[in-house]
PDB file of C-alpha atoms in Angstrom:
ATOM      1  CA  MET H  11      25.137   8.809  14.848  1.00 91.00           C
ATOM      2  CA  THR H  12      22.267  10.001  12.680  1.00 97.00           C
ATOM      3  CA  ILE H  13      19.598  12.388  13.924  1.00 98.00           C
ATOM      4  CA  VAL H  14      16.243  12.538  12.129  1.00 98.00           C
ATOM      5  CA  LEU H  15      13.311  14.845  12.828  1.00 98.00           C
ATOM      6  CA  GLY H  16       9.913  13.226  12.246  1.00 98.00           C
ATOM      7  CA  ILE H  17       6.803  15.312  11.570  1.00 98.00           C
ATOM      8  CA  ASP H  18       3.108  14.477  11.141  1.00 97.00           C
ATOM      9  CA  THR H  19       0.201  16.843  10.519  1.00 96.00           C
ATOM     10  CA  ALA H  20      -1.609  14.755   7.897  1.00 94.00           C
ATOM     11  CA  THR H  21      -4.188  13.057  10.105  1.00 92.00           C
ATOM     12  CA  SER H  22      -6.116  13.954  13.265  1.00 90.00           C
ATOM     13  CA  GLY H  23      -3.183  15.372  15.176  1.00 93.00           C
ATOM     14  CA  CYS H  24       0.093  17.232  15.194  1.00 96.00           C
ATOM     15  CA  ALA H  25       3.249  15.403  16.233  1.00 97.00           C
ATOM     16  CA  VAL H  26       7.017  15.842  16.211  1.00 98.00           C
ATOM     17  CA  ALA H  27       9.860  13.583  17.332  1.00 98.00           C
ATOM     18  CA  LEU H  28      13.625  13.792  17.278  1.00 98.00           C
ATOM     19  CA  CYS H  29      15.392  10.441  17.061  1.00 98.00           C
ATOM     20  CA  ARG H  30      19.045   9.404  17.091  1.00 97.00           C
ATOM     21  CA  ASP H  31      19.764   6.203  15.144  1.00 96.00           C
ATOM     22  CA  GLY H  32      16.057   5.412  15.321  1.00 93.00           C
ATOM     23  CA  GLU H  33      15.795   5.883  19.092  1.00 95.00           C
ATOM     24  CA  ARG H  34      13.552   8.577  20.548  1.00 96.00           C
ATOM     25  CA  LEU H  35      15.275  11.606  22.088  1.00 97.00           C
ATOM     26  CA  ALA H  36      12.185  13.779  22.589  1.00 97.00           C
ATOM     27  CA  ASP H  37       8.706  14.038  21.161  1.00 97.00           C
ATOM     28  CA  ALA H  38       5.519  16.085  21.370  1.00 96.00           C
ATOM     29  CA  ARG H  39       2.070  15.249  20.093  1.00 93.00           C
ATOM     30  CA  GLU H  40      -1.445  16.517  20.354  1.00 93.00           C
ATOM     31  CA  ARG H  41      -4.698  15.329  18.842  1.00 90.00           C
ATOM     32  CA  MET H  42      -6.419  18.041  16.825  1.00 89.00           C
ATOM     33  CA  ALA H  43      -8.766  18.189  13.879  1.00 81.00           C
ATOM     34  CA  ARG H  44      -7.351  21.536  12.782  1.00 86.00           C
ATOM     35  CA  GLY H  45      -4.881  24.157  13.959  1.00 90.00           C
ATOM     36  CA  GLN H  46      -1.706  22.320  12.992  1.00 94.00           C
ATOM     37  CA  SER H  47      -0.303  25.417  11.292  1.00 92.00           C
ATOM     38  CA  GLU H  48      -0.231  27.256  14.624  1.00 95.00           C
ATOM     39  CA  ALA H  49       0.930  24.277  16.697  1.00 96.00           C
ATOM     40  CA  LEU H  50       3.679  22.769  14.559  1.00 97.00           C
ATOM     41  CA  LEU H  51       6.569  25.238  14.817  1.00 96.00           C
ATOM     42  CA  PRO H  52       6.279  25.728  18.605  1.00 97.00           C
ATOM     43  CA  MET H  53       6.172  21.938  18.912  1.00 97.00           C
ATOM     44  CA  ILE H  54       9.357  21.585  16.848  1.00 97.00           C
ATOM     45  CA  ASN H  55      11.118  24.215  18.975  1.00 97.00           C
ATOM     46  CA  ASP H  56       9.994  22.474  22.173  1.00 97.00           C
ATOM     47  CA  VAL H  57      11.369  19.118  21.011  1.00 97.00           C
ATOM     48  CA  MET H  58      14.655  20.684  19.964  1.00 97.00           C
ATOM     49  CA  ASP H  59      15.019  22.461  23.307  1.00 97.00           C
ATOM     50  CA  ARG H  60      14.262  19.366  25.379  1.00 97.00           C
ATOM     51  CA  SER H  61      16.635  17.184  23.364  1.00 95.00           C
ATOM     52  CA  GLY H  62      19.499  19.670  23.524  1.00 95.00           C
ATOM     53  CA  VAL H  63      20.076  19.242  19.793  1.00 95.00           C
ATOM     54  CA  ASP H  64      20.800  22.143  17.446  1.00 96.00           C
ATOM     55  CA  PHE H  65      19.124  22.377  14.058  1.00 97.00           C
ATOM     56  CA  ALA H  66      22.570  22.132  12.452  1.00 96.00           C
ATOM     57  CA  ASP H  67      22.941  18.661  14.022  1.00 96.00           C
ATOM     58  CA  ILE H  68      19.891  17.237  12.216  1.00 98.00           C
ATOM     59  CA  ASP H  69      20.855  14.849   9.413  1.00 98.00           C
ATOM     60  CA  ALA H  70      17.440  14.504   7.755  1.00 98.00           C
ATOM     61  CA  ILE H  71      13.759  15.294   8.115  1.00 98.00           C
ATOM     62  CA  ALA H  72      10.977  12.754   7.564  1.00 98.00           C
ATOM     63  CA  VAL H  73       7.357  13.806   7.154  1.00 98.00           C
ATOM     64  CA  THR H  74       3.993  12.180   6.447  1.00 97.00           C
ATOM     65  CA  ARG H  75       3.173  12.747   2.773  1.00 97.00           C
ATOM     66  CA  GLY H  76      -0.363  11.363   2.799  1.00 95.00           C
ATOM     67  CA  PRO H  77      -2.930  10.276   2.179  1.00 96.00           C
ATOM     68  CA  GLY H  78      -4.664  12.386   4.773  1.00 93.00           C
ATOM     69  CA  ALA H  79      -6.537  15.595   5.291  1.00 89.00           C
ATOM     70  CA  PHE H  80      -5.683  17.900   2.387  1.00 89.00           C
ATOM     71  CA  THR H  81      -4.796  20.998   4.421  1.00 90.00           C
ATOM     72  CA  GLY H  82      -3.045  19.146   7.209  1.00 91.00           C
ATOM     73  CA  LEU H  83      -0.673  17.145   5.070  1.00 92.00           C
ATOM     74  CA  ARG H  84       0.354  20.227   3.117  1.00 93.00           C
ATOM     75  CA  ILE H  85       1.154  22.089   6.357  1.00 96.00           C
ATOM     76  CA  GLY H  86       3.587  19.401   7.443  1.00 97.00           C
ATOM     77  CA  LEU H  87       5.160  19.003   4.024  1.00 97.00           C
ATOM     78  CA  ALA H  88       5.661  22.747   3.600  1.00 97.00           C
ATOM     79  CA  ALA H  89       7.267  23.106   7.024  1.00 97.00           C
ATOM     80  CA  ALA H  90       9.488  20.048   6.586  1.00 98.00           C
ATOM     81  CA  ARG H  91      10.701  21.079   3.146  1.00 98.00           C
ATOM     82  CA  ALA H  92      11.356  24.663   4.251  1.00 97.00           C
ATOM     83  CA  LEU H  93      13.370  23.498   7.261  1.00 97.00           C
ATOM     84  CA  ALA H  94      15.290  20.962   5.178  1.00 98.00           C
ATOM     85  CA  LEU H  95      16.159  23.683   2.690  1.00 97.00           C
ATOM     86  CA  ALA H  96      17.253  26.050   5.460  1.00 97.00           C
ATOM     87  CA  ILE H  97      19.651  23.522   7.008  1.00 97.00           C
ATOM     88  CA  ALA H  98      20.635  21.897   3.682  1.00 98.00           C
ATOM     89  CA  ARG H  99      19.488  18.412   4.667  1.00 98.00           C
ATOM     90  CA  PRO H 100      17.368  15.820   2.840  1.00 98.00           C
ATOM     91  CA  CYS H 101      13.617  15.624   3.373  1.00 98.00           C
ATOM     92  CA  LEU H 102      11.872  12.253   3.021  1.00 98.00           C
ATOM     93  CA  GLY H 103       8.120  11.813   2.556  1.00 98.00           C
ATOM     94  CA  ILE H 104       6.635   8.734   4.242  1.00 98.00           C
ATOM     95  CA  ILE H 105       3.271   7.265   3.226  1.00 98.00           C
ATOM     96  CA  THR H 106       0.667   7.317   5.991  1.00 98.00           C
ATOM     97  CA  PHE H 107      -0.278   3.656   5.513  1.00 98.00           C
ATOM     98  CA  ASP H 108       3.367   2.575   5.860  1.00 98.00           C
ATOM     99  CA  ILE H 109       3.726   4.429   9.159  1.00 98.00           C
ATOM    100  CA  LEU H 110       0.565   2.973  10.669  1.00 98.00           C
ATOM    101  CA  LEU H 111       1.440  -0.499   9.375  1.00 98.00           C
ATOM    102  CA  ALA H 112       4.818  -0.293  11.127  1.00 98.00           C
ATOM    103  CA  GLN H 113       3.041   0.672  14.344  1.00 98.00           C
ATOM    104  CA  VAL H 114       0.655  -2.288  14.054  1.00 98.00           C
ATOM    105  CA  LEU H 115       3.557  -4.653  13.389  1.00 97.00           C
ATOM    106  CA  GLU H 116       5.114  -3.558  16.683  1.00 96.00           C
ATOM    107  CA  THR H 117       2.130  -5.225  18.416  1.00 96.00           C
ATOM    108  CA  ASP H 118       0.934  -8.828  18.358  1.00 96.00           C
ATOM    109  CA  ALA H 119      -2.420  -7.882  16.844  1.00 96.00           C
ATOM    110  CA  LEU H 120      -1.898  -9.688  13.541  1.00 97.00           C
ATOM    111  CA  GLU H 121      -0.862 -13.035  15.025  1.00 95.00           C
ATOM    112  CA  SER H 122      -4.448 -14.318  14.965  1.00 92.00           C
ATOM    113  CA  ALA H 123      -5.832 -12.095  12.200  1.00 97.00           C
ATOM    114  CA  ASP H 124      -6.771 -12.745   8.597  1.00 98.00           C
ATOM    115  CA  ALA H 125      -6.354  -9.153   7.449  1.00 98.00           C
ATOM    116  CA  LEU H 126      -5.522  -5.634   8.557  1.00 98.00           C
ATOM    117  CA  VAL H 127      -7.563  -2.623   7.455  1.00 98.00           C
ATOM    118  CA  ILE H 128      -5.946   0.790   7.831  1.00 98.00           C
ATOM    119  CA  ALA H 129      -8.498   3.569   7.529  1.00 98.00           C
ATOM    120  CA  VAL H 130      -7.391   7.211   7.319  1.00 97.00           C
ATOM    121  CA  GLU H 131      -9.863  10.078   7.602  1.00 93.00           C
ATOM    122  CA  SER H 132     -10.410  12.225   4.524  1.00 89.00           C
ATOM    123  CA  LYS H 133     -12.795  14.554   6.406  1.00 84.00           C
ATOM    124  CA  ARG H 134     -15.410  13.442   3.884  1.00 86.00           C
ATOM    125  CA  GLU H 135     -17.898  10.563   3.657  1.00 91.00           C
ATOM    126  CA  GLU H 136     -15.234   8.306   2.183  1.00 94.00           C
ATOM    127  CA  LEU H 137     -12.079   7.061   3.911  1.00 96.00           C
ATOM    128  CA  PHE H 138      -8.611   6.303   2.585  1.00 97.00           C
ATOM    129  CA  ILE H 139      -8.346   2.513   2.876  1.00 97.00           C
ATOM    130  CA  ALA H 140      -5.429   0.085   2.594  1.00 98.00           C
ATOM    131  CA  LEU H 141      -5.554  -3.652   3.296  1.00 98.00           C
ATOM    132  CA  PHE H 142      -2.679  -5.895   4.417  1.00 98.00           C
ATOM    133  CA  ASN H 143      -2.181  -9.580   5.130  1.00 97.00           C
ATOM    134  CA  PRO H 144      -0.948 -10.764   8.557  1.00 96.00           C
ATOM    135  CA  GLN H 145       2.656 -10.542   7.360  1.00 96.00           C
ATOM    136  CA  GLY H 146       2.231  -6.884   6.426  1.00 97.00           C
ATOM    137  CA  GLY H 147       2.033  -7.424   2.677  1.00 97.00           C
ATOM    138  CA  PRO H 148      -0.469  -5.296   0.746  1.00 96.00           C
ATOM    139  CA  ILE H 149      -3.779  -6.758  -0.407  1.00 96.00           C
ATOM    140  CA  GLY H 150      -4.692  -4.966  -3.603  1.00 93.00           C
ATOM    141  CA  GLU H 151      -4.371  -1.217  -4.093  1.00 94.00           C
ATOM    142  CA  ALA H 152      -5.227   1.541  -1.640  1.00 95.00           C
ATOM    143  CA  ALA H 153      -8.626   3.061  -2.359  1.00 94.00           C
ATOM    144  CA  VAL H 154     -11.124   5.731  -1.368  1.00 95.00           C
ATOM    145  CA  LEU H 155     -14.203   3.982   0.020  1.00 96.00           C
ATOM    146  CA  ARG H 156     -17.204   4.473   2.243  1.00 96.00           C
ATOM    147  CA  PRO H 157     -16.995   2.367   5.426  1.00 97.00           C
ATOM    148  CA  GLU H 158     -19.764   0.024   4.300  1.00 96.00           C
ATOM    149  CA  GLN H 159     -17.812  -0.791   1.106  1.00 97.00           C
ATOM    150  CA  VAL H 160     -14.755  -2.154   2.924  1.00 97.00           C
ATOM    151  CA  GLY H 161     -16.310  -5.524   3.711  1.00 96.00           C
ATOM    152  CA  GLY H 162     -16.534  -6.295   0.003  1.00 95.00           C
ATOM    153  CA  LEU H 163     -12.725  -6.388  -0.161  1.00 95.00           C
ATOM    154  CA  LEU H 164     -12.399  -8.929   2.647  1.00 96.00           C
ATOM    155  CA  GLU H 165     -13.619 -12.077   0.936  1.00 92.00           C
ATOM    156  CA  GLY H 166     -12.332 -15.151   2.749  1.00 93.00           C
ATOM    157  CA  CYS H 167     -11.439 -13.172   5.862  1.00 96.00           C
ATOM    158  CA  ARG H 168     -13.144 -13.466   9.221  1.00 96.00           C
ATOM    159  CA  ARG H 169     -10.802 -11.996  11.850  1.00 97.00           C
ATOM    160  CA  VAL H 170     -10.005  -8.418  10.934  1.00 98.00           C
ATOM    161  CA  VAL H 171      -7.802  -5.865  12.683  1.00 98.00           C
ATOM    162  CA  VAL H 172      -8.646  -2.201  12.102  1.00 98.00           C
ATOM    163  CA  ALA H 173      -6.338   0.788  12.689  1.00 98.00           C
ATOM    164  CA  GLY H 174      -6.104   4.451  11.728  1.00 97.00           C
ATOM    165  CA  ASP H 175      -8.076   7.545  12.701  1.00 95.00           C
ATOM    166  CA  GLY H 176     -10.957   6.336  10.532  1.00 96.00           C
ATOM    167  CA  GLY H 177     -10.882   2.935  12.209  1.00 97.00           C
ATOM    168  CA  ALA H 178     -13.942   3.451  14.380  1.00 97.00           C
ATOM    169  CA  ARG H 179     -16.129   4.041  11.337  1.00 97.00           C
ATOM    170  CA  VAL H 180     -14.850   0.893   9.626  1.00 98.00           C
ATOM    171  CA  ALA H 181     -15.087  -1.228  12.770  1.00 97.00           C
ATOM    172  CA  GLU H 182     -18.726  -0.244  13.159  1.00 97.00           C
ATOM    173  CA  ALA H 183     -19.494  -1.063   9.527  1.00 97.00           C
ATOM    174  CA  LEU H 184     -17.767  -4.462   9.712  1.00 97.00           C
ATOM    175  CA  GLY H 185     -19.014  -5.463  13.141  1.00 90.00           C
ATOM    176  CA  ALA H 186     -22.065  -7.439  12.048  1.00 88.00           C
ATOM    177  CA  ASN H 187     -20.202  -9.735   9.646  1.00 93.00           C
ATOM    178  CA  PHE H 188     -16.616  -9.954  10.915  1.00 97.00           C
ATOM    179  CA  ASP H 189     -14.717 -10.598  14.119  1.00 97.00           C
ATOM    180  CA  VAL H 190     -13.210  -7.118  14.454  1.00 97.00           C
ATOM    181  CA  ARG H 191     -10.374  -5.962  16.683  1.00 97.00           C
ATOM    182  CA  HIS H 192     -10.074  -2.176  16.641  1.00 98.00           C
ATOM    183  CA  LEU H 193      -6.629  -0.896  17.672  1.00 98.00           C
ATOM    184  CA  HIS H 194      -7.670   2.339  19.342  1.00 96.00           C
ATOM    185  CA  ASP H 195      -4.060   3.169  20.215  1.00 95.00           C
ATOM    186  CA  VAL H 196      -2.897   2.982  16.590  1.00 97.00           C
ATOM    187  CA  ASP H 197      -4.937   5.801  15.162  1.00 95.00           C
ATOM    188  CA  ILE H 198      -2.463   8.541  14.166  1.00 94.00           C
ATOM    189  CA  PRO H 199       1.172   8.309  13.022  1.00 96.00           C
ATOM    190  CA  ASP H 200       3.870   8.097  15.695  1.00 97.00           C
ATOM    191  CA  PRO H 201       6.477  10.727  14.732  1.00 97.00           C
ATOM    192  CA  CYS H 202       9.299   8.533  16.011  1.00 97.00           C
ATOM    193  CA  VAL H 203       8.211   5.758  13.653  1.00 98.00           C
ATOM    194  CA  ILE H 204       8.249   8.343  10.858  1.00 98.00           C
ATOM    195  CA  ALA H 205      11.793   9.344  11.830  1.00 98.00           C
ATOM    196  CA  ARG H 206      12.840   5.682  12.056  1.00 97.00           C
ATOM    197  CA  ILE H 207      11.517   4.882   8.579  1.00 98.00           C
ATOM    198  CA  GLY H 208      13.390   7.910   7.273  1.00 97.00           C
ATOM    199  CA  TYR H 209      16.563   6.799   9.048  1.00 97.00           C
ATOM    200  CA  ASN H 210      16.289   3.267   7.640  1.00 97.00           C
ATOM    201  CA  ASN H 211      15.892   4.565   4.092  1.00 97.00           C
ATOM    202  CA  LEU H 212      18.361   7.426   3.917  1.00 96.00           C
ATOM    203  CA  ASN H 213      20.419   5.542   1.354  1.00 96.00           C
ATOM    204  CA  ILE H 214      17.423   5.329  -0.985  1.00 97.00           C
ATOM    205  CA  ARG H 215      15.821   8.654  -0.103  1.00 93.00           C
ATOM    206  CA  ASP H 216      14.994   9.350  -3.750  1.00 94.00           C
ATOM    207  CA  ASN H 217      12.299   6.679  -3.357  1.00 95.00           C
ATOM    208  CA  PHE H 218      10.656   8.791  -0.635  1.00 97.00           C
ATOM    209  CA  PRO H 219       9.749  12.113  -2.264  1.00 97.00           C
ATOM    210  CA  ALA H 220       8.440  14.844   0.044  1.00 97.00           C
ATOM    211  CA  THR H 221       5.466  15.511  -2.214  1.00 96.00           C
ATOM    212  CA  PRO H 222       1.784  15.116  -1.325  1.00 95.00           C
ATOM    213  CA  LEU H 223       0.186  11.748  -2.046  1.00 94.00           C
ATOM    214  CA  TYR H 224      -3.503  12.099  -2.856  1.00 89.00           C
ATOM    215  CA  LEU H 225      -5.935   9.254  -3.427  1.00 84.00           C
ATOM    216  CA  ARG H 226      -8.667  11.711  -4.359  1.00 68.00           C
ATOM    217  CA  PRO H 227      -8.505  15.182  -5.894  1.00 55.00           C
ATOM    218  CA  PRO H 228      -8.886  18.187  -3.591  1.00 51.00           C
ATOM    219  CA  ASP H 229     -12.362  19.672  -3.340  1.00 49.00           C
ATOM    220  CA  VAL H 230     -11.879  22.924  -5.207  1.00 43.00           C
ATOM    221  CA  SER H 231     -13.984  24.850  -7.691  1.00 45.00           C
ATOM    222  CA  LEU H 232     -12.623  26.749 -10.635  1.00 43.00           C
ATOM    223  CA  PRO H 233     -13.645  30.413 -10.754  1.00 48.00           C
ATOM    224  CA  LYS H 234     -16.484  31.119 -13.131  1.00 51.00           C
ATOM    225  CA  ALA H 235     -15.609  33.032 -16.250  1.00 47.00           C
TER     226      ALA H 235
END
């Protein structure tokens, strides 16, 4: 039996799940735009208590590595890496798009679709955007785009599924020219899906570095001389 702790703070929420062989033992999640640094550790302790699992029994930790909100994703990564170091277990970083794609593929939403758009909030005018075909294969490279620019990537598509916490903004922008299905329930990463992806890739964990994935540089200013 393999126990994996899944963590997400990279999007519009804070979520933790403990899974054994990919099956959920306990989870906790809350939608929040900020405040993950205060919420995360109590949430981890709550999940551990309810599952009856000791930290020493965890085999690996999986955490969202981005893209996402700059501060949020770093909170989760820092906590996951610190805990992994403390219990001497591997820490795997999972890409936000891959988590949300897995959640969409658990539904039947793509059976009658031409394309899937996953839109992740950057807390700026632009969104982090990734496109997929109905089989879950990527269409082009992930990009940072304004909602009104997404339609230009959907040539030849009519029926479009939209997911992610930036999905409402994209659905509104596409609505006049596409048949849009917005998956409101697939907006933030499910921590059990994060844990499951980690569990399924433990043998190739070097391909899943627990380092932040940015599609745009952080908004910082160098001090003036």
